[in-house]
Amino acid sequence: MSSPRGGSTLTSFVVGQHSKVANLGEVCFIPKLLSLDEHCTCGAQLNQCSEWGKVFEKLRQTTGVDMRKSPYGLHLDDAMKWPGGTGKVDHQRQTKSRVAIAKYRSAWDTLSLKLPSAIGGGWASLPSAKQGAKNTMALFDAAANHWDADMVVDASKLPRKAVHLYREFPEHVRILHLTRDGRGVSASRMGSMGFAKATERWQHYHQVTKELINKWIAPEHVFSMQYEAFTSNPEQRTKELCQWLGLSYEPKMLEFNTTDIFHSAGGNPTRFKLAEEGIRPTDDRWRSKLSEEEIQQFEATAGPLNRALGYN
């Protein structure tokens, strides 16, 4: 659970280098990636990747749906790519009517999860949300089976989806709440949207995440980590993360080379360069990039939440 530009691509890459973990990328966007012939991190089109092909075949055997032939045949989520953001938009699929339906379901689902437990959050959740969680777990199982993994990483970052997965499979799902200073996130998104909009979206992601974690997730099943702390001391933070997950720390998790082939689907385009660049300090150019007016604007909108997450 995080916001865009929050560091999930690098973090999931590191965890995914463990010998018993498979990093799947942003699972919620797999249907779109298949439909638009987008690429797996290995370089092949996802629908032509031999490794993912074996996963999709296992998934077909359990669900009856071949996502290579029918990308949207298995409902995973209502995740949308917005024109103001990054990444391709599937205009044939993402019609005005479907966007309207997705917005309605999102609003209803968010409300249902915020309602008191006695009157909402259970029976009030839409069947599509529960089915999306079950289908996603079927995909997790197929991937874990193929890659002989004890654990898979899904970097989708969607707060509601994470909660539904946890509620359906509480013994099998763990939540990493990854934060990054909202000023840095908002500044990095200014290339695709205005600063005010970027700030509002950061505030929304983490406010919803904070509320839903407190209500639905057992404290011992959540690990909160600042991305800045991870990049400043990756070995220490990775060891802590492994301990929480019940994994033995492996030094190779922090080793980067250009010979290994990975098969994550979707995510920040930097995933194609991680093997070359490795772990760099968190980008804090916002300190010189943002004007005093923008800093005050952020403070008015998201300052209290940013401080509550540990950023002064």
Tab-separated table of N, CA and C in Angstrom, residues 172-291:
chain	number	residue	atom	x	y	z
A	172	HIS	N	-2.792	-15.517	4.759
A	172	HIS	CA	-1.817	-15.578	3.660
A	172	HIS	C	-1.347	-14.208	3.166
A	173	VAL	N	-2.001	-13.139	3.576
A	173	VAL	CA	-1.689	-11.808	3.045
A	173	VAL	C	-1.028	-10.940	4.113
A	174	ARG	N	0.049	-10.266	3.724
A	174	ARG	CA	0.719	-9.306	4.596
A	174	ARG	C	0.845	-7.979	3.838
A	175	ILE	N	0.778	-6.894	4.572
A	175	ILE	CA	0.732	-5.568	3.956
A	175	ILE	C	1.991	-4.779	4.280
A	176	LEU	N	2.689	-4.325	3.252
A	176	LEU	CA	3.796	-3.388	3.427
A	176	LEU	C	3.260	-1.986	3.142
A	177	HIS	N	3.244	-1.144	4.163
A	177	HIS	CA	2.827	0.246	3.992
A	177	HIS	C	4.082	1.073	3.773
A	178	LEU	N	4.311	1.445	2.532
A	178	LEU	CA	5.523	2.165	2.131
A	178	LEU	C	5.201	3.643	1.977
A	179	THR	N	5.942	4.483	2.680
A	179	THR	CA	5.701	5.927	2.593
A	179	THR	C	6.919	6.647	2.041
A	180	ARG	N	6.638	7.783	1.453
A	180	ARG	CA	7.693	8.694	1.001
A	180	ARG	C	7.180	10.109	1.241
A	181	ASP	N	8.063	11.000	1.608
A	181	ASP	CA	7.677	12.386	1.890
A	181	ASP	C	6.768	12.907	0.778
A	182	GLY	N	5.580	13.354	1.157
A	182	GLY	CA	4.594	13.789	0.167
A	182	GLY	C	5.072	14.937	-0.694
A	183	ARG	N	5.970	15.761	-0.179
A	183	ARG	CA	6.496	16.863	-0.984
A	183	ARG	C	7.347	16.336	-2.134
A	184	GLY	N	8.103	15.274	-1.858
A	184	GLY	CA	8.910	14.664	-2.905
A	184	GLY	C	8.054	13.973	-3.943
A	185	VAL	N	7.013	13.262	-3.484
A	185	VAL	CA	6.115	12.584	-4.410
A	185	VAL	C	5.400	13.591	-5.297
A	186	SER	N	4.858	14.636	-4.694
A	186	SER	CA	4.112	15.643	-5.461
A	186	SER	C	5.006	16.339	-6.473
A	187	ALA	N	6.233	16.642	-6.082
A	187	ALA	CA	7.161	17.296	-7.007
A	187	ALA	C	7.504	16.385	-8.174
A	188	SER	N	7.654	15.082	-7.908
A	188	SER	CA	8.042	14.156	-8.975
A	188	SER	C	6.903	13.917	-9.957
A	189	ARG	N	5.664	14.173	-9.538
A	189	ARG	CA	4.517	13.947	-10.427
A	189	ARG	C	4.117	15.195	-11.195
A	190	MET	N	4.826	16.283	-11.006
A	190	MET	CA	4.468	17.541	-11.663
A	190	MET	C	4.619	17.475	-13.176
A	191	GLY	N	5.371	16.496	-13.660
A	191	GLY	CA	5.526	16.365	-15.098
A	191	GLY	C	4.277	15.862	-15.783
A	192	SER	N	3.389	15.201	-15.022
A	192	SER	CA	2.185	14.642	-15.626
A	192	SER	C	0.897	15.260	-15.090
A	193	MET	N	1.000	16.046	-14.025
A	193	MET	CA	-0.188	16.715	-13.485
A	193	MET	C	0.249	17.920	-12.667
A	194	GLY	N	-0.679	18.804	-12.361
A	194	GLY	CA	-0.352	19.981	-11.579
A	194	GLY	C	0.022	19.614	-10.154
A	195	PHE	N	0.753	20.524	-9.498
A	195	PHE	CA	1.216	20.257	-8.138
A	195	PHE	C	0.051	20.072	-7.174
A	196	ALA	N	-0.977	20.899	-7.303
A	196	ALA	CA	-2.132	20.793	-6.411
A	196	ALA	C	-2.807	19.435	-6.542
A	197	LYS	N	-2.952	18.962	-7.781
A	197	LYS	CA	-3.571	17.658	-8.025
A	197	LYS	C	-2.705	16.539	-7.464
A	198	ALA	N	-1.400	16.636	-7.678
A	198	ALA	CA	-0.490	15.611	-7.175
A	198	ALA	C	-0.537	15.546	-5.650
A	199	THR	N	-0.607	16.701	-5.012
A	199	THR	CA	-0.700	16.750	-3.552
A	199	THR	C	-2.001	16.125	-3.062
A	200	GLU	N	-3.088	16.455	-3.740
A	200	GLU	CA	-4.393	15.912	-3.364
A	200	GLU	C	-4.405	14.396	-3.491
A	201	ARG	N	-3.789	13.867	-4.564
A	201	ARG	CA	-3.760	12.422	-4.768
A	201	ARG	C	-2.903	11.732	-3.706
A	202	TRP	N	-1.763	12.334	-3.358
A	202	TRP	CA	-0.921	11.754	-2.301
A	202	TRP	C	-1.689	11.717	-0.993
A	203	GLN	N	-2.337	12.814	-0.659
A	203	GLN	CA	-3.129	12.884	0.566
A	203	GLN	C	-4.221	11.810	0.567
A	204	HIS	N	-4.892	11.638	-0.577
A	204	HIS	CA	-5.971	10.667	-0.668
A	204	HIS	C	-5.449	9.245	-0.450
A	205	TYR	N	-4.377	8.875	-1.151
A	205	TYR	CA	-3.825	7.516	-1.039
A	205	TYR	C	-3.516	7.170	0.411
A	206	HIS	N	-2.770	8.059	1.068
A	206	HIS	CA	-2.293	7.714	2.402
A	206	HIS	C	-3.347	7.907	3.487
A	207	GLN	N	-4.275	8.819	3.285
A	207	GLN	CA	-5.349	8.960	4.257
A	207	GLN	C	-6.248	7.719	4.242
A	208	VAL	N	-6.618	7.281	3.029
A	208	VAL	CA	-7.426	6.066	2.907
A	208	VAL	C	-6.658	4.861	3.454
A	209	THR	N	-5.389	4.760	3.091
A	209	THR	CA	-4.562	3.649	3.569
A	209	THR	C	-4.515	3.611	5.084
A	210	LYS	N	-4.257	4.768	5.696
A	210	LYS	CA	-4.158	4.859	7.153
A	210	LYS	C	-5.466	4.419	7.816
A	211	GLU	N	-6.585	4.893	7.300
A	211	GLU	CA	-7.879	4.554	7.880
A	211	GLU	C	-8.179	3.062	7.734
A	212	LEU	N	-7.927	2.515	6.558
A	212	LEU	CA	-8.264	1.117	6.310
A	212	LEU	C	-7.347	0.164	7.066
A	213	ILE	N	-6.068	0.515	7.181
A	213	ILE	CA	-5.151	-0.325	7.955
A	213	ILE	C	-5.601	-0.380	9.409
A	214	ASN	N	-5.904	0.785	9.974
A	214	ASN	CA	-6.302	0.843	11.385
A	214	ASN	C	-7.578	0.045	11.644
A	215	LYS	N	-8.452	-0.011	10.658
A	215	LYS	CA	-9.737	-0.677	10.867
A	215	LYS	C	-9.694	-2.169	10.583
A	216	TRP	N	-8.985	-2.581	9.529
A	216	TRP	CA	-9.135	-3.946	9.031
A	216	TRP	C	-7.932	-4.856	9.208
A	217	ILE	N	-6.721	-4.314	9.350
A	217	ILE	CA	-5.532	-5.157	9.327
A	217	ILE	C	-4.964	-5.318	10.734
A	218	ALA	N	-4.720	-6.552	11.133
A	218	ALA	CA	-4.095	-6.799	12.430
A	218	ALA	C	-2.717	-6.137	12.477
A	219	PRO	N	-2.384	-5.450	13.562
A	219	PRO	CA	-1.111	-4.707	13.636
A	219	PRO	C	0.108	-5.540	13.274
A	220	GLU	N	0.116	-6.815	13.670
A	220	GLU	CA	1.283	-7.648	13.392
A	220	GLU	C	1.390	-8.048	11.925
A	221	HIS	N	0.360	-7.753	11.143
A	221	HIS	CA	0.372	-8.106	9.730
A	221	HIS	C	0.660	-6.915	8.820
A	222	VAL	N	1.082	-5.809	9.426
A	222	VAL	CA	1.453	-4.604	8.674
A	222	VAL	C	2.885	-4.219	9.023
A	223	PHE	N	3.659	-3.894	8.001
A	223	PHE	CA	5.016	-3.392	8.206
A	223	PHE	C	5.097	-2.017	7.557
A	224	SER	N	5.354	-0.987	8.368
A	224	SER	CA	5.443	0.379	7.839
A	224	SER	C	6.910	0.751	7.658
A	225	MET	N	7.231	1.308	6.511
A	225	MET	CA	8.619	1.657	6.216
A	225	MET	C	8.686	2.921	5.386
A	226	GLN	N	9.556	3.820	5.785
A	226	GLN	CA	9.814	5.018	4.984
A	226	GLN	C	10.804	4.666	3.874
A	227	TYR	N	10.473	5.077	2.672
A	227	TYR	CA	11.343	4.791	1.538
A	227	TYR	C	12.709	5.439	1.727
A	228	GLU	N	12.732	6.623	2.309
A	228	GLU	CA	14.001	7.317	2.555
A	228	GLU	C	14.899	6.504	3.485
A	229	ALA	N	14.284	5.858	4.490
A	229	ALA	CA	15.067	5.020	5.412
A	229	ALA	C	15.603	3.791	4.691
A	230	PHE	N	14.815	3.270	3.777
A	230	PHE	CA	15.247	2.095	3.012
A	230	PHE	C	16.441	2.423	2.122
A	231	THR	N	16.373	3.530	1.391
A	231	THR	CA	17.463	3.850	0.469
A	231	THR	C	18.723	4.323	1.202
A	232	SER	N	18.570	4.857	2.415
A	232	SER	CA	19.750	5.321	3.154
A	232	SER	C	20.470	4.177	3.861
A	233	ASN	N	19.727	3.120	4.196
A	233	ASN	CA	20.345	1.957	4.837
A	233	ASN	C	19.624	0.696	4.367
A	234	PRO	N	19.812	0.333	3.096
A	234	PRO	CA	19.047	-0.783	2.515
A	234	PRO	C	19.275	-2.126	3.199
A	235	GLU	N	20.494	-2.397	3.636
A	235	GLU	CA	20.750	-3.688	4.272
A	235	GLU	C	19.970	-3.829	5.575
A	236	GLN	N	20.020	-2.803	6.413
A	236	GLN	CA	19.322	-2.867	7.687
A	236	GLN	C	17.814	-2.997	7.487
A	237	ARG	N	17.256	-2.180	6.583
A	237	ARG	CA	15.805	-2.217	6.372
A	237	ARG	C	15.371	-3.530	5.725
A	238	THR	N	16.183	-4.059	4.824
A	238	THR	CA	15.832	-5.330	4.184
A	238	THR	C	15.872	-6.468	5.194
A	239	LYS	N	16.824	-6.441	6.109
A	239	LYS	CA	16.882	-7.454	7.160
A	239	LYS	C	15.641	-7.380	8.046
A	240	GLU	N	15.221	-6.159	8.373
A	240	GLU	CA	14.028	-5.980	9.201
A	240	GLU	C	12.786	-6.490	8.470
A	241	LEU	N	12.728	-6.192	7.192
A	241	LEU	CA	11.586	-6.636	6.391
A	241	LEU	C	11.554	-8.153	6.294
A	242	CYS	N	12.707	-8.776	6.079
A	242	CYS	CA	12.787	-10.238	6.009
A	242	CYS	C	12.377	-10.875	7.330
A	243	GLN	N	12.831	-10.306	8.429
A	243	GLN	CA	12.478	-10.846	9.743
A	243	GLN	C	10.960	-10.822	9.938
A	244	TRP	N	10.339	-9.720	9.546
A	244	TRP	CA	8.882	-9.607	9.679
A	244	TRP	C	8.166	-10.628	8.804
A	245	LEU	N	8.701	-10.873	7.628
A	245	LEU	CA	8.072	-11.808	6.694
A	245	LEU	C	8.393	-13.266	6.998
A	246	GLY	N	9.321	-13.493	7.916
A	246	GLY	CA	9.709	-14.864	8.216
A	246	GLY	C	10.651	-15.446	7.184
A	247	LEU	N	11.402	-14.588	6.515
A	247	LEU	CA	12.377	-15.021	5.518
A	247	LEU	C	13.786	-14.868	6.076
A	248	SER	N	14.677	-15.722	5.655
A	248	SER	CA	16.078	-15.546	6.010
A	248	SER	C	16.681	-14.520	5.054
A	249	TYR	N	17.382	-13.552	5.599
A	249	TYR	CA	17.988	-12.512	4.757
A	249	TYR	C	19.044	-13.112	3.843
A	250	GLU	N	19.027	-12.699	2.571
A	250	GLU	CA	20.016	-13.145	1.596
A	250	GLU	C	20.728	-11.922	1.021
A	251	PRO	N	22.050	-11.840	1.165
A	251	PRO	CA	22.793	-10.683	0.655
A	251	PRO	C	22.529	-10.393	-0.820
A	252	LYS	N	22.219	-11.441	-1.599
A	252	LYS	CA	22.005	-11.225	-3.032
A	252	LYS	C	20.772	-10.379	-3.317
A	253	MET	N	19.927	-10.178	-2.315
A	253	MET	CA	18.760	-9.324	-2.501
A	253	MET	C	19.177	-7.896	-2.848
A	254	LEU	N	20.377	-7.509	-2.417
A	254	LEU	CA	20.871	-6.151	-2.656
A	254	LEU	C	21.970	-6.104	-3.700
A	255	GLU	N	22.114	-7.197	-4.433
A	255	GLU	CA	23.100	-7.228	-5.511
A	255	GLU	C	22.404	-7.019	-6.845
A	256	PHE	N	22.943	-6.126	-7.648
A	256	PHE	CA	22.322	-5.791	-8.927
A	256	PHE	C	23.300	-6.110	-10.050
A	257	ASN	N	22.792	-6.791	-11.073
A	257	ASN	CA	23.619	-7.058	-12.249
A	257	ASN	C	22.714	-7.098	-13.477
A	258	THR	N	23.333	-7.066	-14.623
A	258	THR	CA	22.581	-7.010	-15.881
A	258	THR	C	22.404	-8.375	-16.529
A	259	THR	N	22.820	-9.440	-15.843
A	259	THR	CA	22.702	-10.777	-16.435
A	259	THR	C	21.433	-11.506	-15.995
A	260	ASP	N	20.933	-11.200	-14.810
A	260	ASP	CA	19.709	-11.850	-14.339
A	260	ASP	C	18.499	-11.360	-15.127
A	261	ILE	N	17.555	-12.257	-15.345
A	261	ILE	CA	16.330	-11.928	-16.075
A	261	ILE	C	15.151	-11.965	-15.110
A	262	PHE	N	14.350	-10.905	-15.117
A	262	PHE	CA	13.213	-10.812	-14.214
A	262	PHE	C	11.919	-10.737	-15.014
A	263	HIS	N	10.826	-11.082	-14.347
A	263	HIS	CA	9.548	-11.172	-15.053
A	263	HIS	C	8.434	-10.452	-14.288
A	264	SER	N	8.691	-9.220	-13.896
A	264	SER	CA	7.618	-8.440	-13.276
A	264	SER	C	6.789	-7.775	-14.380
A	265	ALA	N	5.523	-7.582	-14.090
A	265	ALA	CA	4.601	-7.028	-15.090
A	265	ALA	C	4.100	-5.669	-14.620
A	266	GLY	N	4.345	-4.653	-15.401
A	266	GLY	CA	3.863	-3.332	-15.046
A	266	GLY	C	4.732	-2.668	-13.992
A	267	GLY	N	4.451	-1.398	-13.754
A	267	GLY	CA	5.229	-0.642	-12.781
A	267	GLY	C	5.950	0.513	-13.444
A	268	ASN	N	6.683	1.245	-12.642
A	268	ASN	CA	7.443	2.381	-13.129
A	268	ASN	C	8.453	1.923	-14.188
A	269	PRO	N	8.604	2.695	-15.276
A	269	PRO	CA	9.573	2.312	-16.319
A	269	PRO	C	10.993	2.120	-15.809
A	270	THR	N	11.309	2.656	-14.628
A	270	THR	CA	12.660	2.473	-14.083
A	270	THR	C	12.970	1.006	-13.818
A	271	ARG	N	11.937	0.140	-13.819
A	271	ARG	CA	12.195	-1.275	-13.558
A	271	ARG	C	13.093	-1.877	-14.633
A	272	PHE	N	13.121	-1.270	-15.830
A	272	PHE	CA	13.976	-1.773	-16.897
A	272	PHE	C	15.439	-1.358	-16.698
A	273	LYS	N	15.694	-0.433	-15.756
A	273	LYS	CA	17.048	0.082	-15.550
A	273	LYS	C	17.617	-0.244	-14.185
A	274	LEU	N	16.829	-0.895	-13.318
A	274	LEU	CA	17.268	-1.126	-11.948
A	274	LEU	C	18.557	-1.919	-11.877
A	275	ALA	N	18.702	-2.908	-12.750
A	275	ALA	CA	19.901	-3.744	-12.711
A	275	ALA	C	21.159	-2.916	-12.980
A	276	GLU	N	21.022	-1.819	-13.727
A	276	GLU	CA	22.165	-0.970	-14.035
A	276	GLU	C	22.386	0.087	-12.959
A	277	GLU	N	21.301	0.617	-12.411
A	277	GLU	CA	21.417	1.762	-11.515
A	277	GLU	C	21.533	1.382	-10.050
A	278	GLY	N	20.951	0.257	-9.646
A	278	GLY	CA	20.997	-0.138	-8.245
A	278	GLY	C	20.191	0.794	-7.358
A	279	ILE	N	20.583	0.843	-6.088
A	279	ILE	CA	19.863	1.663	-5.108
A	279	ILE	C	20.536	3.018	-4.980
A	280	ARG	N	19.804	4.035	-5.262
A	280	ARG	CA	20.306	5.401	-5.140
A	280	ARG	C	19.565	6.109	-4.017
A	281	PRO	N	20.153	7.180	-3.464
A	281	PRO	CA	19.435	7.944	-2.438
A	281	PRO	C	18.097	8.442	-2.981
A	282	THR	N	17.118	8.554	-2.114
A	282	THR	CA	15.813	9.059	-2.525
A	282	THR	C	15.937	10.458	-3.096
A	283	ASP	N	15.293	10.682	-4.208
A	283	ASP	CA	15.322	11.983	-4.873
A	283	ASP	C	14.671	13.035	-3.963
A	284	ASP	N	15.450	14.019	-3.524
A	284	ASP	CA	14.898	15.076	-2.686
A	284	ASP	C	15.048	16.450	-3.335
A	285	ARG	N	14.989	16.441	-4.674
A	285	ARG	CA	15.108	17.710	-5.392
A	285	ARG	C	13.950	18.647	-5.121
A	286	TRP	N	12.900	18.135	-4.472
A	286	TRP	CA	11.769	19.000	-4.144
A	286	TRP	C	12.219	20.176	-3.275
A	287	ARG	N	13.298	19.975	-2.504
A	287	ARG	CA	13.763	21.030	-1.601
A	287	ARG	C	14.171	22.293	-2.355
A	288	SER	N	14.675	22.123	-3.573
A	288	SER	CA	15.063	23.292	-4.382
A	288	SER	C	14.072	23.558	-5.507
A	289	LYS	N	13.287	22.534	-5.848
A	289	LYS	CA	12.368	22.650	-6.980
A	289	LYS	C	11.089	23.389	-6.625
A	290	LEU	N	10.575	23.150	-5.426
A	290	LEU	CA	9.284	23.724	-5.055
A	290	LEU	C	9.440	25.159	-4.557
A	291	SER	N	8.510	25.993	-4.947
A	291	SER	CA	8.504	27.377	-4.489
A	291	SER	C	7.933	27.450	-3.075
